[in-house]
Every structure is written in structure tokens, then in C-alpha cells.
PDB file of C-alpha atoms in Angstrom:
ATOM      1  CA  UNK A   1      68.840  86.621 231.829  1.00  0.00           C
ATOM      2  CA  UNK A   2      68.296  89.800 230.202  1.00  0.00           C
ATOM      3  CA  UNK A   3      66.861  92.657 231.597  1.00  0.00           C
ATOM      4  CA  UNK A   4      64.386  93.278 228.536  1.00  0.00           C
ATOM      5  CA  UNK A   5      63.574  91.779 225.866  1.00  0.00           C
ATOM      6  CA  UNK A   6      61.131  92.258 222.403  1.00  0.00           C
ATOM      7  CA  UNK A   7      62.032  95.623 220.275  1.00  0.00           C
ATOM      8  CA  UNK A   8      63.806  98.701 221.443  1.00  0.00           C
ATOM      9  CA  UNK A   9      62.401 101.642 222.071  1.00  0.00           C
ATOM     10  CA  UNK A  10      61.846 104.316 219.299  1.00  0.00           C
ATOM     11  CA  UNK A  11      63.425 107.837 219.445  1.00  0.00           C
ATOM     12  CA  UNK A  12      60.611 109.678 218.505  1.00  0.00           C
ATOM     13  CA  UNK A  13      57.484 107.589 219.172  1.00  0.00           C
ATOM     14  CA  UNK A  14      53.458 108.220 218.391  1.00  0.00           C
ATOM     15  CA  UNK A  15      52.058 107.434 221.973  1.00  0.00           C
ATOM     16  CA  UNK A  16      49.330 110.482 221.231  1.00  0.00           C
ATOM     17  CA  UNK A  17      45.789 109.231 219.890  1.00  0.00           C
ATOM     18  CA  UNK A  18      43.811 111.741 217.845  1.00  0.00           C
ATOM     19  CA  UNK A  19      40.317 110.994 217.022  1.00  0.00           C
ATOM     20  CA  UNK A  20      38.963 113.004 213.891  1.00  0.00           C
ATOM     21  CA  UNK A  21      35.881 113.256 212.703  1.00  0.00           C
ATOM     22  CA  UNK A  22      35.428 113.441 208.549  1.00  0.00           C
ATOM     23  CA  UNK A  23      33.029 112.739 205.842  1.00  0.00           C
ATOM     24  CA  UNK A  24      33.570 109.926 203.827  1.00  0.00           C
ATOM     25  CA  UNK A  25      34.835 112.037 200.940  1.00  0.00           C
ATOM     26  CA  UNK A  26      37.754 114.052 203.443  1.00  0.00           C
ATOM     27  CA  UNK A  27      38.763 110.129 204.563  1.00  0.00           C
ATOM     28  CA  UNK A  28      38.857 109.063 201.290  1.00  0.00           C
ATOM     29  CA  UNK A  29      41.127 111.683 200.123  1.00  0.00           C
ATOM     30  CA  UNK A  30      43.717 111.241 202.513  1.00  0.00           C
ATOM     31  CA  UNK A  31      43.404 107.080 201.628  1.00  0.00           C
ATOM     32  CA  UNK A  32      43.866 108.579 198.220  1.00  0.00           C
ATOM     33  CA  UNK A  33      47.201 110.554 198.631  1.00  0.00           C
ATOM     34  CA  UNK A  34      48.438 107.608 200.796  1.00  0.00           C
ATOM     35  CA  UNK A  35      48.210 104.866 198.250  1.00  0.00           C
ATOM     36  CA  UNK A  36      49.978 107.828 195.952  1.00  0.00           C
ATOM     37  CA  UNK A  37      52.769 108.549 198.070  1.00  0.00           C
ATOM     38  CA  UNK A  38      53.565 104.976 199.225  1.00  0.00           C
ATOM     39  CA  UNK A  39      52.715 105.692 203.019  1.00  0.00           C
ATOM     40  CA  UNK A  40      50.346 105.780 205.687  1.00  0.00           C
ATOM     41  CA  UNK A  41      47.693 108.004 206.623  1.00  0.00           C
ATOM     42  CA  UNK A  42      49.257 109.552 209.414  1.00  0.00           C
ATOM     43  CA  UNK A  43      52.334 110.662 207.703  1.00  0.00           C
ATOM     44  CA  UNK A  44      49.954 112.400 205.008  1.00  0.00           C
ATOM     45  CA  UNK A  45      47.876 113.917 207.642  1.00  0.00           C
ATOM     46  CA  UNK A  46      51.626 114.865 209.287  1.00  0.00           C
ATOM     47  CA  UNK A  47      52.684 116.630 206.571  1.00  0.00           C
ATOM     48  CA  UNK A  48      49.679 118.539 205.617  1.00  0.00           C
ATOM     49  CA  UNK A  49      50.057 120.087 209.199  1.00  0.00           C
ATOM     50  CA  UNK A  50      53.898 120.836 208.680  1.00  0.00           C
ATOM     51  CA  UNK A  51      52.456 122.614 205.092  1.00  0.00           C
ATOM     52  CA  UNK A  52      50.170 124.513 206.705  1.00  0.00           C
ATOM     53  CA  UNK A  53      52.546 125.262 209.279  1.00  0.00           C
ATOM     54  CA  UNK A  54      54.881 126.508 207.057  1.00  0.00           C
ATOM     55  CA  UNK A  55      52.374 128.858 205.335  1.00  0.00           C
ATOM     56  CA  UNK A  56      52.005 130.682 208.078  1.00  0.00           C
ATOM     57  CA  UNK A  57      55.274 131.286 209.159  1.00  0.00           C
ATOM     58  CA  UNK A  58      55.581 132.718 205.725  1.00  0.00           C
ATOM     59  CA  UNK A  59      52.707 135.458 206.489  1.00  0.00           C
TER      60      UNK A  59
END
């Protein structure tokens, strides 16, 4: 038999839960540049950080 079975681990994966709390317009905006770029909300969310990150390494 084989020692483990099912998918294999990812390199990088999102084990971290971050609850948020938004109004309706703030969630629907990031909804909104999700179904724009093709992706989830997460990875918009993701990349707004690494912007703002970026910004202020910039300062």
C-alpha cells in the first residue's frame, strides 16, 4: 500500500484564516475587481497589500 494518498501538498499553502469586517459596498468592490481580473477574492485582496506594500517602501 501506499503511504499517502489524495493530493500533494502545496509549496506555499493558505492555512491562515482572516476574518474582515466591510460594508457591503467595500465587499462588493473587491467581488467587482475579481470578476475583472479573472480571479478570486483573496488574490485581489493579496495584491492590494503587496501595492500598498510597495508604496511604502518607495517613501
Amino acid at each position: 500500500m501506499s503511504p499517502r494518498t489524495g493530493r500533494p501538498p502545496k509549496e506555499n499553502p493558505r492555512n491562515v484564516n482572516l476574518n474582515l469586517r466591510l460594508t457591503r459596498g467595500e465587499a462588493e468592490l473587491i467581488q467587482e475587481c475579481a470578476d475583472a481580473l479573472n480571479t478570486t477574492r483573496t488574490e485581489v485582496i493579496v495584491a492590494g497589500v503587496k501595492l500598498v506594500k510597495e508604496r511604502l517602501e518607495n517613501k
